[in-house]
Tab-separated table of C-alpha atoms in Angstrom:
chain	number	residue	atom	x	y	z
A	1	MET	CA	42.473	78.414	9.865
A	2	SER	CA	40.465	78.047	13.043
A	3	THR	CA	37.611	79.841	11.346
A	4	ARG	CA	37.585	77.294	8.706
A	5	LEU	CA	38.048	74.672	10.895
A	6	HIS	CA	34.967	75.558	13.042
A	7	ALA	CA	32.787	75.854	9.949
A	8	GLN	CA	33.624	72.321	9.010
A	9	LYS	CA	32.597	71.222	12.612
A	10	SER	CA	29.409	73.016	12.418
A	11	ARG	CA	28.378	71.478	8.928
A	12	PHE	CA	29.203	67.739	10.297
A	13	PRO	CA	26.118	67.268	12.336
A	14	ILE	CA	23.915	68.807	9.367
A	15	MET	CA	25.477	66.140	7.021
A	16	LEU	CA	24.734	63.425	9.491
A	17	LYS	CA	21.193	64.356	9.871
A	18	ILE	CA	20.962	64.356	5.965
A	19	THR	CA	22.442	60.858	5.615
A	20	VAL	CA	20.221	59.488	8.410
A	21	ILE	CA	17.101	60.898	6.483
A	22	MET	CA	18.379	59.445	3.246
A	23	LEU	CA	18.756	55.830	4.888
A	24	VAL	CA	15.315	56.134	6.357
A	25	GLY	CA	13.906	57.171	3.193
A	26	MET	CA	15.589	54.002	1.503
A	27	LEU	CA	14.458	51.624	4.311
A	28	VAL	CA	10.730	52.878	3.766
A	29	CYS	CA	10.751	52.496	0.090
A	30	LEU	CA	12.532	48.883	0.654
A	31	PHE	CA	9.689	47.980	2.944
A	32	GLY	CA	6.889	49.217	0.727
A	33	GLN	CA	8.146	46.687	-1.883
A	34	THR	CA	8.124	43.676	0.079
A	35	GLY	CA	6.211	43.981	3.460
A	36	GLN	CA	2.501	44.747	4.268
A	37	ALA	CA	2.920	48.353	2.858
A	38	ARG	CA	2.797	46.602	-0.438
A	39	SER	CA	-1.017	46.769	0.010
A	40	GLU	CA	-0.678	50.472	0.030
A	41	LYS	CA	0.483	50.694	-3.708
A	42	LEU	CA	-2.744	49.181	-5.366
A	43	LYS	CA	-3.030	49.319	-9.071
A	44	LYS	CA	-6.411	50.951	-10.465
A	45	GLU	CA	-7.337	47.783	-12.454
A	46	TYR	CA	-6.239	44.086	-12.336
A	47	LEU	CA	-6.731	41.819	-15.045
A	48	ILE	CA	-7.009	38.042	-13.856
A	49	GLY	CA	-6.955	35.094	-16.413
A	50	TYR	CA	-9.474	32.398	-15.566
A	51	CYS	CA	-8.994	29.155	-17.617
A	52	GLY	CA	-11.549	26.549	-16.807
A	53	TRP	CA	-13.724	23.712	-17.888
A	54	SER	CA	-16.732	24.535	-20.112
A	55	LEU	CA	-18.026	27.901	-19.170
A	56	SER	CA	-21.528	26.520	-19.059
A	57	ASP	CA	-20.486	23.836	-16.597
A	58	ILE	CA	-23.141	24.401	-13.541
A	59	TYR	CA	-20.744	23.644	-10.772
A	60	TYR	CA	-18.064	26.139	-12.122
A	61	GLN	CA	-20.780	28.721	-12.734
A	62	LEU	CA	-21.365	28.741	-8.867
A	63	ILE	CA	-17.797	28.939	-8.215
A	64	ARG	CA	-17.671	32.262	-10.286
A	65	ASP	CA	-21.136	33.530	-9.208
A	66	PRO	CA	-22.044	33.833	-6.432
A	67	GLY	CA	-18.651	32.692	-5.119
A	68	MET	CA	-15.817	34.591	-6.576
A	69	LYS	CA	-18.063	37.490	-7.766
A	70	SER	CA	-19.352	38.185	-4.063
A	71	VAL	CA	-15.586	38.651	-2.698
A	72	LYS	CA	-14.778	40.597	-5.847
A	73	ASP	CA	-17.640	43.060	-5.413
A	74	LYS	CA	-16.325	43.803	-1.978
A	75	ILE	CA	-12.511	44.282	-2.686
A	76	GLU	CA	-13.807	46.798	-5.390
A	77	LYS	CA	-15.971	48.678	-3.050
A	78	LYS	CA	-13.470	48.607	-0.250
A	79	TYR	CA	-10.381	49.481	-1.931
A	80	GLY	CA	-11.581	51.526	-5.063
A	81	VAL	CA	-9.935	49.273	-7.630
A	82	LYS	CA	-11.496	47.416	-10.714
A	83	ILE	CA	-10.891	43.608	-11.250
A	84	LYS	CA	-11.704	42.107	-14.639
A	85	PHE	CA	-11.681	38.386	-15.660
A	86	LEU	CA	-10.423	37.185	-18.964
A	87	LEU	CA	-12.793	34.136	-19.037
A	88	LYS	CA	-11.792	31.009	-21.038
A	89	GLY	CA	-13.109	27.480	-20.694
A	90	ALA	CA	-12.836	24.104	-22.510
A	91	ASN	CA	-12.977	20.485	-21.584
A	92	ASN	CA	-9.943	19.908	-23.512
A	93	ALA	CA	-5.995	20.063	-22.539
A	94	ARG	CA	-4.771	21.552	-25.704
A	95	LYS	CA	-7.171	24.183	-25.729
A	96	GLN	CA	-6.404	24.927	-21.978
A	97	ILE	CA	-2.672	25.294	-22.898
A	98	GLU	CA	-3.589	27.895	-25.899
A	99	TYR	CA	-5.681	29.971	-23.322
A	100	LEU	CA	-2.743	29.969	-20.750
A	101	GLU	CA	-0.345	31.230	-23.737
A	102	ALA	CA	-2.818	33.857	-24.550
A	103	PHE	CA	-2.829	34.859	-20.763
A	104	LYS	CA	0.951	35.116	-20.939
A	105	THR	CA	0.402	37.703	-24.091
A	106	ARG	CA	-1.930	39.806	-22.235
A	107	ASP	CA	0.495	40.066	-19.345
A	108	VAL	CA	-2.471	39.167	-16.771
A	109	ASP	CA	-1.872	39.936	-13.137
A	110	GLY	CA	-2.549	36.499	-11.870
A	111	VAL	CA	-4.306	33.141	-13.106
A	112	PHE	CA	-7.183	31.069	-11.867
A	113	ILE	CA	-7.082	27.486	-13.537
A	114	GLU	CA	-9.339	24.437	-13.307
A	115	PRO	CA	-7.256	22.011	-15.002
A	116	TRP	CA	-8.435	19.400	-17.403
A	117	GLU	CA	-5.024	17.518	-17.287
A	118	ALA	CA	-3.073	19.110	-14.686
A	119	GLU	CA	0.192	17.494	-15.832
A	120	SER	CA	0.017	19.116	-19.259
A	121	LEU	CA	0.122	22.668	-17.483
A	122	VAL	CA	3.103	22.228	-15.276
A	123	TYR	CA	5.465	24.081	-17.434
A	124	LEU	CA	3.183	27.100	-18.105
A	125	VAL	CA	2.154	27.304	-14.645
A	126	LYS	CA	5.994	27.325	-13.579
A	127	GLU	CA	6.485	30.150	-15.961
A	128	PHE	CA	3.749	32.311	-14.492
A	129	LEU	CA	4.979	31.575	-11.027
A	130	ASN	CA	8.575	32.517	-11.798
A	131	ASN	CA	7.551	35.747	-13.378
A	132	GLY	CA	5.720	36.787	-9.944
A	133	LYS	CA	2.298	35.978	-11.288
A	134	PRO	CA	-0.016	34.384	-8.576
A	135	VAL	CA	-1.650	31.079	-10.015
A	136	VAL	CA	-4.578	29.629	-7.650
A	137	SER	CA	-5.924	26.021	-9.003
A	138	VAL	CA	-9.457	25.562	-8.192
A	139	SER	CA	-11.542	22.402	-7.530
A	140	ALA	CA	-10.573	19.998	-10.375
A	141	GLY	CA	-7.007	19.362	-9.095
A	142	ALA	CA	-3.573	20.767	-8.147
A	143	ILE	CA	-0.762	21.204	-10.302
A	144	PRO	CA	1.857	18.587	-9.432
A	145	GLY	CA	5.303	19.588	-8.580
A	146	THR	CA	4.369	23.412	-8.378
A	147	GLU	CA	4.035	26.177	-5.980
A	148	VAL	CA	0.299	26.892	-6.954
A	149	GLU	CA	-2.271	27.502	-4.137
A	150	TYR	CA	-5.037	25.053	-4.409
A	151	VAL	CA	-8.559	25.760	-3.431
A	152	ALA	CA	-11.180	22.742	-3.390
A	153	TYR	CA	-13.196	20.398	-1.835
A	154	ASP	CA	-11.620	16.742	-1.438
A	155	ASN	CA	-12.268	15.119	-4.768
A	156	PHE	CA	-10.876	11.742	-3.543
A	157	MET	CA	-13.160	11.861	-0.343
A	158	GLY	CA	-16.070	12.968	-2.702
A	159	GLY	CA	-15.748	9.457	-4.401
A	160	LYS	CA	-15.129	7.653	-1.268
A	161	LEU	CA	-18.016	8.754	0.518
A	162	GLY	CA	-20.659	8.095	-2.604
A	163	ALA	CA	-19.216	4.428	-2.680
A	164	GLU	CA	-19.625	4.178	0.986
A	165	VAL	CA	-23.331	5.139	0.515
A	166	ILE	CA	-23.674	2.603	-2.059
A	167	VAL	CA	-22.375	-0.312	0.162
A	168	ASN	CA	-24.492	0.661	3.040
A	169	LYS	CA	-27.741	0.780	0.976
A	170	LEU	CA	-26.822	-2.487	-0.739
A	171	ASN	CA	-26.305	-4.044	2.742
A	172	GLU	CA	-29.854	-2.506	3.862
A	173	LEU	CA	-31.650	-3.725	0.776
A	174	ARG	CA	-30.041	-7.143	-0.256
A	175	GLY	CA	-28.292	-8.120	3.274
A	176	GLU	CA	-24.817	-8.124	4.042
A	177	ASP	CA	-24.160	-11.311	1.962
A	178	TRP	CA	-24.886	-9.301	-1.322
A	179	PRO	CA	-21.113	-9.523	-2.553
A	180	GLU	CA	-21.300	-13.270	-2.430
A	181	LYS	CA	-24.343	-13.631	-4.818
A	182	GLY	CA	-22.504	-11.447	-7.637
A	183	GLY	CA	-23.521	-8.892	-9.792
A	184	VAL	CA	-22.256	-5.749	-11.520
A	185	ILE	CA	-21.366	-2.358	-9.954
A	186	PHE	CA	-21.370	0.375	-12.996
A	187	ILE	CA	-18.828	2.967	-12.764
A	188	MET	CA	-19.777	6.166	-15.331
A	189	ARG	CA	-16.412	8.144	-16.030
A	190	CYS	CA	-16.128	11.435	-17.453
A	191	VAL	CA	-12.612	11.242	-18.996
A	192	PRO	CA	-10.168	8.993	-17.352
A	193	THR	CA	-7.102	11.257	-17.953
A	194	CYS	CA	-9.012	14.275	-16.555
A	195	THR	CA	-7.445	15.155	-12.982
A	196	ALA	CA	-10.819	15.468	-11.237
A	197	ASP	CA	-12.209	12.116	-12.811
A	198	ALA	CA	-9.117	10.327	-11.565
A	199	THR	CA	-9.083	11.608	-8.143
A	200	ARG	CA	-12.841	10.953	-7.519
A	201	THR	CA	-12.647	7.334	-8.953
A	202	ALA	CA	-9.809	6.317	-7.009
A	203	GLY	CA	-11.810	7.535	-3.886
A	204	ALA	CA	-14.878	5.257	-5.120
A	205	LEU	CA	-12.617	2.395	-5.942
A	206	SER	CA	-10.743	2.496	-2.358
A	207	VAL	CA	-14.177	1.410	-1.033
A	208	LEU	CA	-15.395	-0.835	-4.094
A	209	LYS	CA	-12.261	-2.514	-5.344
A	210	PRO	CA	-11.457	-4.575	-2.156
A	211	ILE	CA	-15.120	-6.078	-2.022
A	212	VAL	CA	-14.970	-6.805	-5.685
A	213	ASP	CA	-11.351	-8.325	-5.482
A	214	ALA	CA	-12.443	-10.744	-2.531
A	215	HIS	CA	-15.718	-12.115	-4.537
A	216	PRO	CA	-15.152	-13.544	-7.942
A	217	ASN	CA	-18.717	-13.209	-9.001
A	218	LEU	CA	-18.931	-9.489	-8.392
A	219	LYS	CA	-17.336	-7.131	-11.112
A	220	ILE	CA	-16.887	-3.449	-11.880
A	221	VAL	CA	-17.774	-2.192	-15.501
A	222	GLU	CA	-16.551	1.088	-16.296
A	223	ARG	CA	-17.869	3.219	-19.152
A	224	VAL	CA	-16.773	6.728	-20.438
A	225	ALA	CA	-19.627	9.515	-20.965
A	226	HIS	CA	-17.586	12.521	-21.198
A	227	CYS	CA	-19.739	14.610	-18.656
A	228	SER	CA	-22.343	14.535	-21.183
A	229	ALA	CA	-26.123	13.694	-20.772
A	230	LYS	CA	-26.515	12.358	-24.080
A	231	GLU	CA	-23.519	10.082	-23.680
A	232	GLY	CA	-24.549	9.029	-20.051
A	233	TYR	CA	-28.044	8.160	-21.420
A	234	GLU	CA	-26.500	5.881	-23.903
A	235	VAL	CA	-24.012	4.032	-21.740
A	236	THR	CA	-26.369	3.687	-18.946
A	237	ARG	CA	-28.877	1.955	-21.253
A	238	ALA	CA	-26.519	-0.268	-22.654
A	239	VAL	CA	-24.970	-1.480	-19.182
A	240	ALA	CA	-28.701	-1.629	-17.974
A	241	GLU	CA	-29.955	-3.682	-20.992
A	242	ARG	CA	-27.008	-6.135	-20.899
A	243	TYR	CA	-27.118	-6.659	-17.161
A	244	LYS	CA	-30.600	-6.266	-16.309
A	245	ASN	CA	-31.107	-7.495	-12.572
A	246	LYS	CA	-27.522	-8.103	-12.161
A	247	LEU	CA	-26.910	-4.372	-12.283
A	248	LEU	CA	-26.411	-3.588	-8.513
A	249	ALA	CA	-25.503	-0.072	-8.258
A	250	ILE	CA	-24.159	3.109	-10.132
A	251	TRP	CA	-21.456	5.451	-9.097
A	252	SER	CA	-20.953	8.592	-11.420
A	253	VAL	CA	-18.069	10.699	-11.320
A	254	ASP	CA	-20.323	13.741	-12.398
A	255	GLU	CA	-24.064	14.648	-12.054
A	256	THR	CA	-24.500	15.742	-15.798
A	257	SER	CA	-24.145	12.350	-17.012
A	258	MET	CA	-25.956	10.627	-14.275
A	259	ILE	CA	-28.855	13.120	-13.871
A	260	GLY	CA	-29.410	14.552	-17.430
A	261	GLY	CA	-28.589	10.729	-19.068
A	262	GLY	CA	-28.487	7.952	-16.498
A	263	LEU	CA	-31.656	8.726	-14.712
A	264	PRO	CA	-33.715	8.936	-17.733
A	265	ALA	CA	-32.397	5.934	-19.104
A	266	LEU	CA	-33.326	3.893	-16.145
A	267	GLN	CA	-36.865	5.533	-16.217
A	268	GLU	CA	-37.460	4.403	-19.752
A	269	LEU	CA	-36.393	0.901	-18.926
A	270	GLY	CA	-38.624	0.473	-15.617
A	271	MET	CA	-35.586	0.015	-13.685
A	272	ALA	CA	-35.766	3.414	-11.645
A	273	TYR	CA	-36.962	1.890	-8.445
A	274	PRO	CA	-37.619	3.936	-5.438
A	275	ILE	CA	-34.960	3.855	-2.686
A	276	ASP	CA	-36.917	1.676	-0.295
A	277	ASP	CA	-37.844	-0.776	-2.800
A	278	PRO	CA	-35.653	-3.986	-2.600
A	279	ARG	CA	-35.099	-4.022	-6.328
A	280	HIS	CA	-33.651	-0.228	-6.055
A	281	ILE	CA	-30.354	0.260	-7.936
A	282	PRO	CA	-28.307	2.653	-5.534
A	283	ILE	CA	-26.871	5.832	-7.310
A	284	ALA	CA	-24.257	8.164	-5.983
A	285	SER	CA	-22.443	10.964	-7.771
A	286	ALA	CA	-20.422	13.956	-7.139
A	287	GLY	CA	-21.730	17.454	-7.236
A	288	THR	CA	-24.843	18.354	-5.153
A	289	GLU	CA	-26.231	20.737	-7.892
A	290	GLN	CA	-29.792	21.602	-8.079
A	291	PRO	CA	-30.879	18.578	-10.456
A	292	ALA	CA	-29.154	16.195	-8.028
A	293	LEU	CA	-30.740	17.628	-5.007
A	294	MET	CA	-34.307	17.121	-6.697
A	295	ALA	CA	-33.334	13.703	-7.482
A	296	ILE	CA	-32.540	13.033	-3.977
A	297	ARG	CA	-35.711	14.601	-2.793
A	298	LYS	CA	-37.764	12.468	-5.207
A	299	LYS	CA	-36.153	9.473	-3.904
A	300	LEU	CA	-34.716	8.468	-7.430
A	301	MET	CA	-30.886	9.049	-6.111
A	302	ASP	CA	-29.369	8.033	-2.851
A	303	GLU	CA	-26.136	10.457	-2.674
A	304	SER	CA	-24.387	13.332	-3.966
A	305	SER	CA	-21.358	14.309	-2.445
A	306	LEU	CA	-21.264	17.919	-1.268
A	307	MET	CA	-19.429	20.160	-3.502
A	308	PRO	CA	-19.790	23.648	-1.994
A	309	GLY	CA	-19.062	25.749	-5.112
A	310	PRO	CA	-19.690	28.997	-3.720
A	311	THR	CA	-17.629	28.645	-0.790
A	312	VAL	CA	-14.603	27.314	-3.048
A	313	GLY	CA	-15.178	30.397	-5.205
A	314	LYS	CA	-15.021	32.873	-2.102
A	315	VAL	CA	-11.826	31.399	-0.741
A	316	ALA	CA	-10.166	31.263	-4.078
A	317	MET	CA	-10.703	35.013	-4.677
A	318	TRP	CA	-9.750	35.904	-1.434
A	319	VAL	CA	-6.446	34.054	-1.680
A	320	MET	CA	-5.791	35.552	-5.099
A	321	TRP	CA	-6.434	39.107	-3.770
A	322	ARG	CA	-4.103	38.624	-0.671
A	323	TRP	CA	-1.412	36.976	-2.797
A	324	LEU	CA	-1.630	39.777	-5.501
A	325	THR	CA	-1.496	42.700	-2.812
A	326	LYS	CA	0.523	41.626	0.198
A	327	GLY	CA	2.396	38.636	-1.080
A	328	ARG	CA	2.238	34.923	-0.768
A	329	LYS	CA	3.725	34.723	2.769
A	330	SER	CA	0.831	36.728	4.078
A	331	LEU	CA	-1.422	33.658	3.241
A	332	PRO	CA	-2.254	31.593	6.356
A	333	GLU	CA	-0.221	28.942	7.599
A	334	VAL	CA	-0.720	25.115	7.429
A	335	GLY	CA	-2.974	24.037	10.151
A	336	THR	CA	-5.368	27.257	10.061
A	337	THR	CA	-8.925	26.986	9.919
A	338	LEU	CA	-10.838	29.604	7.837
A	339	THR	CA	-14.650	30.282	8.779
A	340	GLU	CA	-15.049	34.026	7.890
A	341	ASN	CA	-13.632	37.311	7.420
A	342	GLU	CA	-14.506	40.862	6.180
A	343	LEU	CA	-14.287	39.949	2.367
A	344	MET	CA	-15.441	36.418	2.428
A	345	GLY	CA	-18.220	36.717	5.007
A	346	LYS	CA	-19.448	33.497	6.714
A	347	LEU	CA	-18.382	30.257	4.894
A	348	TRP	CA	-21.034	27.648	4.370
A	349	MET	CA	-18.614	25.096	5.121
A	350	PRO	CA	-15.166	25.325	6.981
A	351	CYS	CA	-11.766	25.632	4.880
A	352	ARG	CA	-8.678	24.134	6.179
A	353	VAL	CA	-5.253	24.826	5.366
A	354	ILE	CA	-3.297	21.579	4.399
A	355	ASP	CA	0.185	20.882	3.340
A	356	GLY	CA	-0.085	20.253	-0.498
A	357	ARG	CA	2.484	17.405	-0.289
A	358	THR	CA	-0.201	15.400	1.446
A	359	CYS	CA	-2.764	15.730	-1.533
A	360	VAL	CA	-3.261	12.599	-3.826
A	361	THR	CA	-1.587	14.700	-6.509
A	362	PRO	CA	1.376	16.132	-4.433
A	363	PHE	CA	2.273	19.833	-5.028
A	364	ASN	CA	4.548	22.325	-3.153
A	365	GLY	CA	1.914	24.795	-2.074
A	366	ARG	CA	-1.150	25.064	0.252
A	367	TRP	CA	-4.358	23.225	-0.048
A	368	PHE	CA	-7.301	25.247	0.997
A	369	LYS	CA	-9.534	22.390	1.537
A	370	VAL	CA	-13.077	22.971	2.079
A	371	ASP	CA	-14.988	20.296	3.882
A	372	SER	CA	-17.291	18.010	1.958
A	373	ALA	CA	-20.014	15.537	3.247
A	374	PRO	CA	-22.680	13.200	1.737
A	375	CYS	CA	-25.938	14.404	0.788
A	376	PRO	CA	-28.668	13.758	2.236
A	377	GLN	CA	-26.765	13.833	5.613
């Protein structure tokens, strides 16, 4: 009896050790699923859906290459993984819905979205998020009421900056009483239901509308050019021929319509006066792509709000990778300013992390807001 009892006592410390080892193993396994150790369990290959505007759009090409590509290349080299993009693009809400449905079928690991009409994508974005798929909205607008992460320059501020340049230039050329003399300010839209269009235009109108409302002889004329050089030419020519010397200024929501169409129309009509000519029609747009910089350099255009596409692309790719591998909680807190890191390198413009609920289109995630400025400045 005493021998059997002694054997049981001697086994007890061994069983206790085994139990402790098992518990520790379980904790390590659990931590590996939820904490920083998640980054150690990398897949060999990641498939990321990219649903954008037209893939030929110059600005979004800059976001993807050199922006996203520069960070993607560093990730692949450092971690030994392969990242593939499933690229789709259309200036059309119905098509974007089809593409997101296709991403579901392909079971992508994450989604980048440049929304044409953000509201139309809410239910699909929520599906991806509920299934643990990161969704990063890029540049065009956030997805309202969702927990996406949004990386973009300030579209509202871009419109506002351009309108301020127009008003200052009119004060300089025509005197500060120019609103009392009346005339027409031409606003060239892309598609009014497009999220980026609506937000940029709201920024421009925040400056121009109070002035127009206070002066009955002054008015705003809007036309839609669908981000098309051909249509930009047609609508600009029609407005210029109708209002002639009453045309005071042009603000365009995009550069393709203005540089590719609007400016040639003014040149053909002999109305593209240099910026130091009192007859000059101040012109502002959003984008700062190469054609706009050339027009500014030639003194044919006054301002193009700075939209640093490569910086937006770098930050967006870094946010996606961190969310994929370390979880959403690992992303920077609101109030953080990003300027550089190992994967992004040094950013051309600072990026500030803002509460998405303060955005013009409120959402429940973070806004990685890349600074913007008027060009030239």
